Amino acid sequence: MKLRKTLKMLVPILALIMLIGACNQAEAKETKETKDTTAETTTTETTEEEDKEETEDVDDPEDDDSAFVEFDYSDWIPDQNIEIDENYMKFYDHETFYSSTDFEETKYIESADEITNEVLKAEAQKFLEDGYLVTTAEENAKWLVGEGFYDDQGLAIAYLYNGVCAWKEGTSSYDSVDCYLASQDIVEQLGYDKVSEADGIVTYKDNRNKQCPSDAVITYDPENELLKITNHYEWDPNLTPVG
């Protein structure tokens, strides 16, 4: 999931870089024109007037937002012409994500009482007590992040919208736990490999043939329709970062 999160700002940032690059080029051009004008102070008044008119005719890229408008993000939008169970899933809003320039910070829940479903509410309460940052599946979906259906290129199609997502980072570790309400049919469509079943809880792992398989521990409680995806990472804090 964290790999997908790194993509959330890619297209808007690329567009911003393109705009900044255009502005820098325009500034360099204007500087050169100024120097040329100074060097030619002995020219006639007519020539100076013509140079002035040419300079005034140069469009200022800072007043032109076409870099955002003209950016083609159609290749980043998957075919969403599939059937989904709307009791559990929604389609991602790609148009809003790629066209928006409003990068709001993620909203975290401060109390488990903000969650209406009792099963998810109990999970959120445990996360908050353990010092996790907790948000909702709907909030994550604004960034095209979540558990659900993806196309062959790894582009997000639809997501499980009723859920809570929690993460906590230590000095040498990172933990994340995502909990979603999902039907048995949907879980079977997500492409997990069954590992075991005990006390009514089914344990899965990611199919290694997936484009971006994870090492997450995946469990499903059919009685409560609770799908839980747990990731844990550790590293040596003494290692010197490359670069």
PDB file of C-alpha atoms in Angstrom:
ATOM      1  CA  MET A   1       0.000   0.000   0.000  1.00  0.00           C
ATOM      2  CA  LYS A   2       2.826   2.422   0.851  1.00  0.00           C
ATOM      3  CA  LEU A   3       4.291   1.913  -2.640  1.00  0.00           C
ATOM      4  CA  ARG A   4       1.042   3.065  -4.148  1.00  0.00           C
ATOM      5  CA  LYS A   5       1.025   6.100  -1.862  1.00  0.00           C
ATOM      6  CA  THR A   6       4.261   7.340  -3.361  1.00  0.00           C
ATOM      7  CA  LEU A   7       2.455   7.726  -6.695  1.00  0.00           C
ATOM      8  CA  LYS A   8      -0.302   9.951  -5.378  1.00  0.00           C
ATOM      9  CA  MET A   9       1.582  13.221  -5.982  1.00  0.00           C
ATOM     10  CA  LEU A  10       3.437  12.171  -9.154  1.00  0.00           C
ATOM     11  CA  VAL A  11       1.269  13.734 -11.841  1.00  0.00           C
ATOM     12  CA  PRO A  12       0.523  17.063 -10.121  1.00  0.00           C
ATOM     13  CA  ILE A  13       4.194  17.393  -9.137  1.00  0.00           C
ATOM     14  CA  LEU A  14       5.344  16.662 -12.703  1.00  0.00           C
ATOM     15  CA  ALA A  15       3.023  19.356 -13.933  1.00  0.00           C
ATOM     16  CA  LEU A  16       4.373  21.752 -11.322  1.00  0.00           C
ATOM     17  CA  ILE A  17       7.981  20.983 -12.318  1.00  0.00           C
ATOM     18  CA  MET A  18       7.110  21.607 -15.945  1.00  0.00           C
ATOM     19  CA  LEU A  19       5.602  24.969 -15.010  1.00  0.00           C
ATOM     20  CA  ILE A  20       8.608  25.980 -12.882  1.00  0.00           C
ATOM     21  CA  GLY A  21      10.963  24.970 -15.707  1.00  0.00           C
ATOM     22  CA  ALA A  22       9.031  27.144 -18.125  1.00  0.00           C
ATOM     23  CA  CYS A  23       9.166  30.074 -15.697  1.00  0.00           C
ATOM     24  CA  ASN A  24      12.948  29.704 -15.265  1.00  0.00           C
ATOM     25  CA  GLN A  25      13.472  29.685 -19.012  1.00  0.00           C
ATOM     26  CA  ALA A  26      11.346  32.810 -19.397  1.00  0.00           C
ATOM     27  CA  GLU A  27      13.299  34.615 -16.650  1.00  0.00           C
ATOM     28  CA  ALA A  28      16.606  33.770 -18.360  1.00  0.00           C
ATOM     29  CA  LYS A  29      15.278  35.065 -21.660  1.00  0.00           C
ATOM     30  CA  GLU A  30      14.083  38.321 -20.068  1.00  0.00           C
ATOM     31  CA  THR A  31      17.511  38.830 -18.418  1.00  0.00           C
ATOM     32  CA  LYS A  32      19.278  38.398 -21.755  1.00  0.00           C
ATOM     33  CA  GLU A  33      16.936  40.876 -23.424  1.00  0.00           C
ATOM     34  CA  THR A  34      17.617  43.444 -20.702  1.00  0.00           C
ATOM     35  CA  LYS A  35      21.407  43.125 -21.159  1.00  0.00           C
ATOM     36  CA  ASP A  36      21.075  43.438 -24.929  1.00  0.00           C
ATOM     37  CA  THR A  37      19.035  46.600 -24.557  1.00  0.00           C
ATOM     38  CA  THR A  38      21.619  48.154 -22.213  1.00  0.00           C
ATOM     39  CA  ALA A  39      24.453  47.336 -24.602  1.00  0.00           C
ATOM     40  CA  GLU A  40      22.669  49.065 -27.460  1.00  0.00           C
ATOM     41  CA  THR A  41      22.080  52.433 -25.793  1.00  0.00           C
ATOM     42  CA  THR A  42      23.488  54.189 -28.897  1.00  0.00           C
ATOM     43  CA  THR A  43      20.733  52.881 -31.148  1.00  0.00           C
ATOM     44  CA  THR A  44      18.040  55.185 -32.466  1.00  0.00           C
ATOM     45  CA  GLU A  45      14.865  55.995 -30.548  1.00  0.00           C
ATOM     46  CA  THR A  46      12.876  54.056 -33.122  1.00  0.00           C
ATOM     47  CA  THR A  47      14.874  50.862 -32.500  1.00  0.00           C
ATOM     48  CA  GLU A  48      14.503  51.259 -28.720  1.00  0.00           C
ATOM     49  CA  GLU A  49      10.776  51.645 -29.105  1.00  0.00           C
ATOM     50  CA  GLU A  50      10.551  48.504 -31.258  1.00  0.00           C
ATOM     51  CA  ASP A  51      12.590  46.498 -28.719  1.00  0.00           C
ATOM     52  CA  LYS A  52      10.316  47.714 -25.951  1.00  0.00           C
ATOM     53  CA  GLU A  53       7.222  46.612 -27.845  1.00  0.00           C
ATOM     54  CA  GLU A  54       8.714  43.176 -28.496  1.00  0.00           C
ATOM     55  CA  THR A  55       9.559  42.766 -24.815  1.00  0.00           C
ATOM     56  CA  GLU A  56       6.039  43.767 -23.772  1.00  0.00           C
ATOM     57  CA  ASP A  57       4.573  41.222 -26.169  1.00  0.00           C
ATOM     58  CA  VAL A  58       6.308  38.307 -24.402  1.00  0.00           C
ATOM     59  CA  ASP A  59       3.740  36.281 -22.455  1.00  0.00           C
ATOM     60  CA  ASP A  60       4.501  35.697 -18.781  1.00  0.00           C
ATOM     61  CA  PRO A  61       4.265  31.942 -18.086  1.00  0.00           C
ATOM     62  CA  GLU A  62       3.406  32.719 -14.463  1.00  0.00           C
ATOM     63  CA  ASP A  63       0.051  34.041 -15.678  1.00  0.00           C
ATOM     64  CA  ASP A  64      -0.563  30.929 -17.760  1.00  0.00           C
ATOM     65  CA  ASP A  65      -1.919  27.844 -16.034  1.00  0.00           C
ATOM     66  CA  SER A  66      -2.118  25.844 -19.269  1.00  0.00           C
ATOM     67  CA  ALA A  67       0.619  23.512 -17.966  1.00  0.00           C
ATOM     68  CA  PHE A  68      -1.999  22.056 -15.649  1.00  0.00           C
ATOM     69  CA  VAL A  69      -4.914  22.222 -18.071  1.00  0.00           C
ATOM     70  CA  GLU A  70      -3.084  20.616 -20.984  1.00  0.00           C
ATOM     71  CA  PHE A  71      -1.428  17.796 -19.043  1.00  0.00           C
ATOM     72  CA  ASP A  72      -2.730  14.508 -20.413  1.00  0.00           C
ATOM     73  CA  TYR A  73      -3.430  12.082 -17.572  1.00  0.00           C
ATOM     74  CA  SER A  74      -5.799   9.839 -19.530  1.00  0.00           C
ATOM     75  CA  ASP A  75      -3.252   7.010 -19.565  1.00  0.00           C
ATOM     76  CA  TRP A  76      -3.344   7.009 -15.770  1.00  0.00           C
ATOM     77  CA  ILE A  77      -7.083   6.315 -15.593  1.00  0.00           C
ATOM     78  CA  PRO A  78      -8.019   2.624 -15.801  1.00  0.00           C
ATOM     79  CA  ASP A  79     -11.106   1.149 -17.411  1.00  0.00           C
ATOM     80  CA  GLN A  80     -13.739   1.134 -14.662  1.00  0.00           C
ATOM     81  CA  ASN A  81     -16.364  -0.648 -16.706  1.00  0.00           C
ATOM     82  CA  ILE A  82     -16.794  -3.506 -14.239  1.00  0.00           C
ATOM     83  CA  GLU A  83     -19.487  -4.561 -11.795  1.00  0.00           C
ATOM     84  CA  ILE A  84     -18.866  -4.010  -8.105  1.00  0.00           C
ATOM     85  CA  ASP A  85     -20.854  -4.701  -4.961  1.00  0.00           C
ATOM     86  CA  GLU A  86     -21.768  -1.178  -3.929  1.00  0.00           C
ATOM     87  CA  ASN A  87     -22.531  -2.349  -0.398  1.00  0.00           C
ATOM     88  CA  TYR A  88     -18.778  -2.646   0.096  1.00  0.00           C
ATOM     89  CA  MET A  89     -17.000  -0.918  -2.778  1.00  0.00           C
ATOM     90  CA  LYS A  90     -16.785   2.365  -4.662  1.00  0.00           C
ATOM     91  CA  PHE A  91     -14.922   3.471  -7.776  1.00  0.00           C
ATOM     92  CA  TYR A  92     -11.880   5.696  -7.333  1.00  0.00           C
ATOM     93  CA  ASP A  93     -12.339   9.294  -8.466  1.00  0.00           C
ATOM     94  CA  HIS A  94      -9.346   9.624 -10.795  1.00  0.00           C
ATOM     95  CA  GLU A  95     -10.579  12.798 -12.493  1.00  0.00           C
ATOM     96  CA  THR A  96     -10.659  14.755  -9.235  1.00  0.00           C
ATOM     97  CA  PHE A  97      -7.299  13.409  -8.071  1.00  0.00           C
ATOM     98  CA  TYR A  98      -5.356  14.252 -11.219  1.00  0.00           C
ATOM     99  CA  SER A  99      -7.012  17.591 -11.973  1.00  0.00           C
ATOM    100  CA  SER A 100      -6.997  18.984  -8.431  1.00  0.00           C
ATOM    101  CA  THR A 101      -4.317  21.398  -7.238  1.00  0.00           C
ATOM    102  CA  ASP A 102      -5.636  21.403  -3.673  1.00  0.00           C
ATOM    103  CA  PHE A 103      -3.315  19.126  -1.709  1.00  0.00           C
ATOM    104  CA  GLU A 104      -5.000  18.917   1.671  1.00  0.00           C
ATOM    105  CA  GLU A 105      -3.314  17.065   4.497  1.00  0.00           C
ATOM    106  CA  THR A 106      -4.694  13.679   5.491  1.00  0.00           C
ATOM    107  CA  LYS A 107      -7.404  13.951   8.125  1.00  0.00           C
ATOM    108  CA  TYR A 108      -6.894  11.644  11.096  1.00  0.00           C
ATOM    109  CA  ILE A 109      -9.590  10.548  13.497  1.00  0.00           C
ATOM    110  CA  GLU A 110      -9.195  11.666  17.092  1.00  0.00           C
ATOM    111  CA  SER A 111     -11.833   9.430  18.644  1.00  0.00           C
ATOM    112  CA  ALA A 112     -13.201   6.005  17.797  1.00  0.00           C
ATOM    113  CA  ASP A 113     -16.666   7.508  18.193  1.00  0.00           C
ATOM    114  CA  GLU A 114     -16.188   8.989  14.723  1.00  0.00           C
ATOM    115  CA  ILE A 115     -16.610   5.437  13.360  1.00  0.00           C
ATOM    116  CA  THR A 116     -20.190   4.190  13.099  1.00  0.00           C
ATOM    117  CA  ASN A 117     -19.652   0.474  12.473  1.00  0.00           C
ATOM    118  CA  GLU A 118     -19.115  -1.284  15.816  1.00  0.00           C
ATOM    119  CA  VAL A 119     -16.555  -3.793  14.494  1.00  0.00           C
ATOM    120  CA  LEU A 120     -14.392  -1.082  12.934  1.00  0.00           C
ATOM    121  CA  LYS A 121     -14.957   1.180  15.916  1.00  0.00           C
ATOM    122  CA  ALA A 122     -13.443  -1.439  18.239  1.00  0.00           C
ATOM    123  CA  GLU A 123     -10.416  -1.783  15.956  1.00  0.00           C
ATOM    124  CA  ALA A 124      -9.933   1.987  15.783  1.00  0.00           C
ATOM    125  CA  GLN A 125     -10.083   2.230  19.566  1.00  0.00           C
ATOM    126  CA  LYS A 126      -7.280  -0.308  19.949  1.00  0.00           C
ATOM    127  CA  PHE A 127      -5.125   1.510  17.398  1.00  0.00           C
ATOM    128  CA  LEU A 128      -5.576   4.862  19.113  1.00  0.00           C
ATOM    129  CA  GLU A 129      -4.716   3.373  22.494  1.00  0.00           C
ATOM    130  CA  ASP A 130      -1.547   1.865  21.010  1.00  0.00           C
ATOM    131  CA  GLY A 131      -0.379   5.212  19.621  1.00  0.00           C
ATOM    132  CA  TYR A 132      -1.218   4.678  15.951  1.00  0.00           C
ATOM    133  CA  LEU A 133      -2.274   7.400  13.555  1.00  0.00           C
ATOM    134  CA  VAL A 134      -5.718   6.383  12.312  1.00  0.00           C
ATOM    135  CA  THR A 135      -7.687   7.498   9.278  1.00  0.00           C
ATOM    136  CA  THR A 136     -10.598   6.131   7.271  1.00  0.00           C
ATOM    137  CA  ALA A 137     -10.596   4.154   4.052  1.00  0.00           C
ATOM    138  CA  GLU A 138     -12.584   6.958   2.427  1.00  0.00           C
ATOM    139  CA  GLU A 139      -9.880   9.475   3.343  1.00  0.00           C
ATOM    140  CA  ASN A 140      -7.139   7.271   1.906  1.00  0.00           C
ATOM    141  CA  ALA A 141      -9.126   6.741  -1.282  1.00  0.00           C
ATOM    142  CA  LYS A 142      -8.775  10.456  -2.085  1.00  0.00           C
ATOM    143  CA  TRP A 143      -5.127   9.613  -2.792  1.00  0.00           C
ATOM    144  CA  LEU A 144      -6.050   6.485  -4.825  1.00  0.00           C
ATOM    145  CA  VAL A 145      -4.867   4.310  -1.940  1.00  0.00           C
ATOM    146  CA  GLY A 146      -6.689   1.314  -0.494  1.00  0.00           C
ATOM    147  CA  GLU A 147      -7.517  -2.341  -0.863  1.00  0.00           C
ATOM    148  CA  GLY A 148      -9.623  -3.337  -3.834  1.00  0.00           C
ATOM    149  CA  PHE A 149      -9.484  -4.035  -7.548  1.00  0.00           C
ATOM    150  CA  TYR A 150      -6.598  -3.053  -9.859  1.00  0.00           C
ATOM    151  CA  ASP A 151      -6.032  -3.501 -13.572  1.00  0.00           C
ATOM    152  CA  ASP A 152      -3.133  -5.359 -15.202  1.00  0.00           C
ATOM    153  CA  GLN A 153      -0.971  -2.229 -15.028  1.00  0.00           C
ATOM    154  CA  GLY A 154      -1.557  -1.788 -11.314  1.00  0.00           C
ATOM    155  CA  LEU A 155      -3.928   1.162 -11.703  1.00  0.00           C
ATOM    156  CA  ALA A 156      -6.606   1.379  -9.010  1.00  0.00           C
ATOM    157  CA  ILE A 157     -10.177   0.706 -10.147  1.00  0.00           C
ATOM    158  CA  ALA A 158     -12.355   0.326  -7.036  1.00  0.00           C
ATOM    159  CA  TYR A 159     -11.810   0.212  -3.279  1.00  0.00           C
ATOM    160  CA  LEU A 160     -13.342  -1.109  -0.074  1.00  0.00           C
ATOM    161  CA  TYR A 161     -14.748   2.088   1.388  1.00  0.00           C
ATOM    162  CA  ASN A 162     -15.866   1.022   4.866  1.00  0.00           C
ATOM    163  CA  GLY A 163     -12.638   0.696   6.818  1.00  0.00           C
ATOM    164  CA  VAL A 164     -10.001   2.195   9.083  1.00  0.00           C
ATOM    165  CA  CYS A 165      -6.274   2.420   8.356  1.00  0.00           C
ATOM    166  CA  ALA A 166      -3.605   2.828  11.023  1.00  0.00           C
ATOM    167  CA  TRP A 167       0.165   3.223  11.027  1.00  0.00           C
ATOM    168  CA  LYS A 168       2.963   3.871  13.485  1.00  0.00           C
ATOM    169  CA  GLU A 169       6.637   4.579  12.873  1.00  0.00           C
ATOM    170  CA  GLY A 170       9.441   3.924  15.348  1.00  0.00           C
ATOM    171  CA  THR A 171      13.167   4.643  15.190  1.00  0.00           C
ATOM    172  CA  SER A 172      13.807   1.368  13.377  1.00  0.00           C
ATOM    173  CA  SER A 173      10.385  -0.010  12.481  1.00  0.00           C
ATOM    174  CA  TYR A 174       7.157   0.750  10.699  1.00  0.00           C
ATOM    175  CA  ASP A 175       3.765  -0.877  11.263  1.00  0.00           C
ATOM    176  CA  SER A 176       0.534  -0.513   9.354  1.00  0.00           C
ATOM    177  CA  VAL A 177      -2.817  -2.240   9.785  1.00  0.00           C
ATOM    178  CA  ASP A 178      -5.759  -1.793   7.426  1.00  0.00           C
ATOM    179  CA  CYS A 179      -9.197  -3.097   8.376  1.00  0.00           C
ATOM    180  CA  TYR A 180     -12.094  -3.284   5.940  1.00  0.00           C
ATOM    181  CA  LEU A 181     -15.593  -4.686   5.812  1.00  0.00           C
ATOM    182  CA  ALA A 182     -15.773  -7.111   2.884  1.00  0.00           C
ATOM    183  CA  SER A 183     -17.965  -9.975   1.772  1.00  0.00           C
ATOM    184  CA  GLN A 184     -16.551 -13.450   1.286  1.00  0.00           C
ATOM    185  CA  ASP A 185     -17.086 -13.103  -2.473  1.00  0.00           C
ATOM    186  CA  ILE A 186     -14.980  -9.952  -2.627  1.00  0.00           C
ATOM    187  CA  VAL A 187     -12.171 -11.484  -0.555  1.00  0.00           C
ATOM    188  CA  GLU A 188     -12.028 -14.394  -2.983  1.00  0.00           C
ATOM    189  CA  GLN A 189     -11.751 -11.945  -5.908  1.00  0.00           C
ATOM    190  CA  LEU A 190      -8.803 -10.101  -4.366  1.00  0.00           C
ATOM    191  CA  GLY A 191      -6.452 -12.881  -5.394  1.00  0.00           C
ATOM    192  CA  TYR A 192      -5.018 -13.967  -2.046  1.00  0.00           C
ATOM    193  CA  ASP A 193      -3.546 -17.413  -1.428  1.00  0.00           C
ATOM    194  CA  LYS A 194      -5.096 -19.249   1.506  1.00  0.00           C
ATOM    195  CA  VAL A 195      -2.574 -20.316   4.146  1.00  0.00           C
ATOM    196  CA  SER A 196      -4.639 -21.729   7.005  1.00  0.00           C
ATOM    197  CA  GLU A 197      -7.913 -21.571   8.913  1.00  0.00           C
ATOM    198  CA  ALA A 198      -8.355 -21.769  12.671  1.00  0.00           C
ATOM    199  CA  ASP A 199     -11.103 -20.740  15.077  1.00  0.00           C
ATOM    200  CA  GLY A 200     -13.132 -19.333  12.210  1.00  0.00           C
ATOM    201  CA  ILE A 201     -10.349 -16.977  11.068  1.00  0.00           C
ATOM    202  CA  VAL A 202      -8.866 -17.521   7.606  1.00  0.00           C
ATOM    203  CA  THR A 203      -5.241 -16.519   7.046  1.00  0.00           C
ATOM    204  CA  TYR A 204      -4.019 -15.519   3.584  1.00  0.00           C
ATOM    205  CA  LYS A 205      -0.904 -14.191   1.909  1.00  0.00           C
ATOM    206  CA  ASP A 206      -0.478 -12.119  -1.222  1.00  0.00           C
ATOM    207  CA  ASN A 207      -0.299 -14.055  -4.457  1.00  0.00           C
ATOM    208  CA  ARG A 208       3.318 -13.861  -5.631  1.00  0.00           C
ATOM    209  CA  ASN A 209       2.149 -13.462  -9.223  1.00  0.00           C
ATOM    210  CA  LYS A 210       0.644 -10.074  -8.423  1.00  0.00           C
ATOM    211  CA  GLN A 211       2.395  -7.037  -9.871  1.00  0.00           C
ATOM    212  CA  CYS A 212       3.364  -5.722  -6.421  1.00  0.00           C
ATOM    213  CA  PRO A 213       2.936  -8.537  -3.884  1.00  0.00           C
ATOM    214  CA  SER A 214       3.527  -7.677  -0.243  1.00  0.00           C
ATOM    215  CA  ASP A 215       4.636  -9.715   2.748  1.00  0.00           C
ATOM    216  CA  ALA A 216       1.564  -8.656   4.705  1.00  0.00           C
ATOM    217  CA  VAL A 217      -0.276 -11.004   7.044  1.00  0.00           C
ATOM    218  CA  ILE A 218      -3.856 -11.080   5.776  1.00  0.00           C
ATOM    219  CA  THR A 219      -6.713 -12.432   7.868  1.00  0.00           C
ATOM    220  CA  TYR A 220     -10.449 -12.612   7.309  1.00  0.00           C
ATOM    221  CA  ASP A 221     -13.196 -13.068   9.870  1.00  0.00           C
ATOM    222  CA  PRO A 222     -16.263 -14.234   7.899  1.00  0.00           C
ATOM    223  CA  GLU A 223     -18.613 -13.802  10.857  1.00  0.00           C
ATOM    224  CA  ASN A 224     -17.836 -10.095  11.193  1.00  0.00           C
ATOM    225  CA  GLU A 225     -16.819  -9.656   7.551  1.00  0.00           C
ATOM    226  CA  LEU A 226     -13.566  -8.125   8.769  1.00  0.00           C
ATOM    227  CA  LEU A 227     -10.583  -8.158   6.416  1.00  0.00           C
ATOM    228  CA  LYS A 228      -7.328  -7.176   8.144  1.00  0.00           C
ATOM    229  CA  ILE A 229      -4.003  -6.505   6.397  1.00  0.00           C
ATOM    230  CA  THR A 230      -0.957  -6.185   8.658  1.00  0.00           C
ATOM    231  CA  ASN A 231       2.511  -5.012   7.591  1.00  0.00           C
ATOM    232  CA  HIS A 232       5.649  -4.799   9.730  1.00  0.00           C
ATOM    233  CA  TYR A 233       9.034  -3.484   8.587  1.00  0.00           C
ATOM    234  CA  GLU A 234      12.331  -3.186  10.432  1.00  0.00           C
ATOM    235  CA  TRP A 235      15.678  -1.645   9.509  1.00  0.00           C
ATOM    236  CA  ASP A 236      19.051  -0.837  11.070  1.00  0.00           C
ATOM    237  CA  PRO A 237      18.926   2.812  12.248  1.00  0.00           C
ATOM    238  CA  ASN A 238      22.744   2.922  12.185  1.00  0.00           C
ATOM    239  CA  LEU A 239      22.977   2.420   8.442  1.00  0.00           C
ATOM    240  CA  THR A 240      24.134   5.481   6.503  1.00  0.00           C
ATOM    241  CA  PRO A 241      21.632   6.474   3.793  1.00  0.00           C
ATOM    242  CA  VAL A 242      22.998   6.159   0.249  1.00  0.00           C
ATOM    243  CA  GLY A 243      23.533   9.538  -1.390  1.00  0.00           C
TER     244      GLY A 243
END
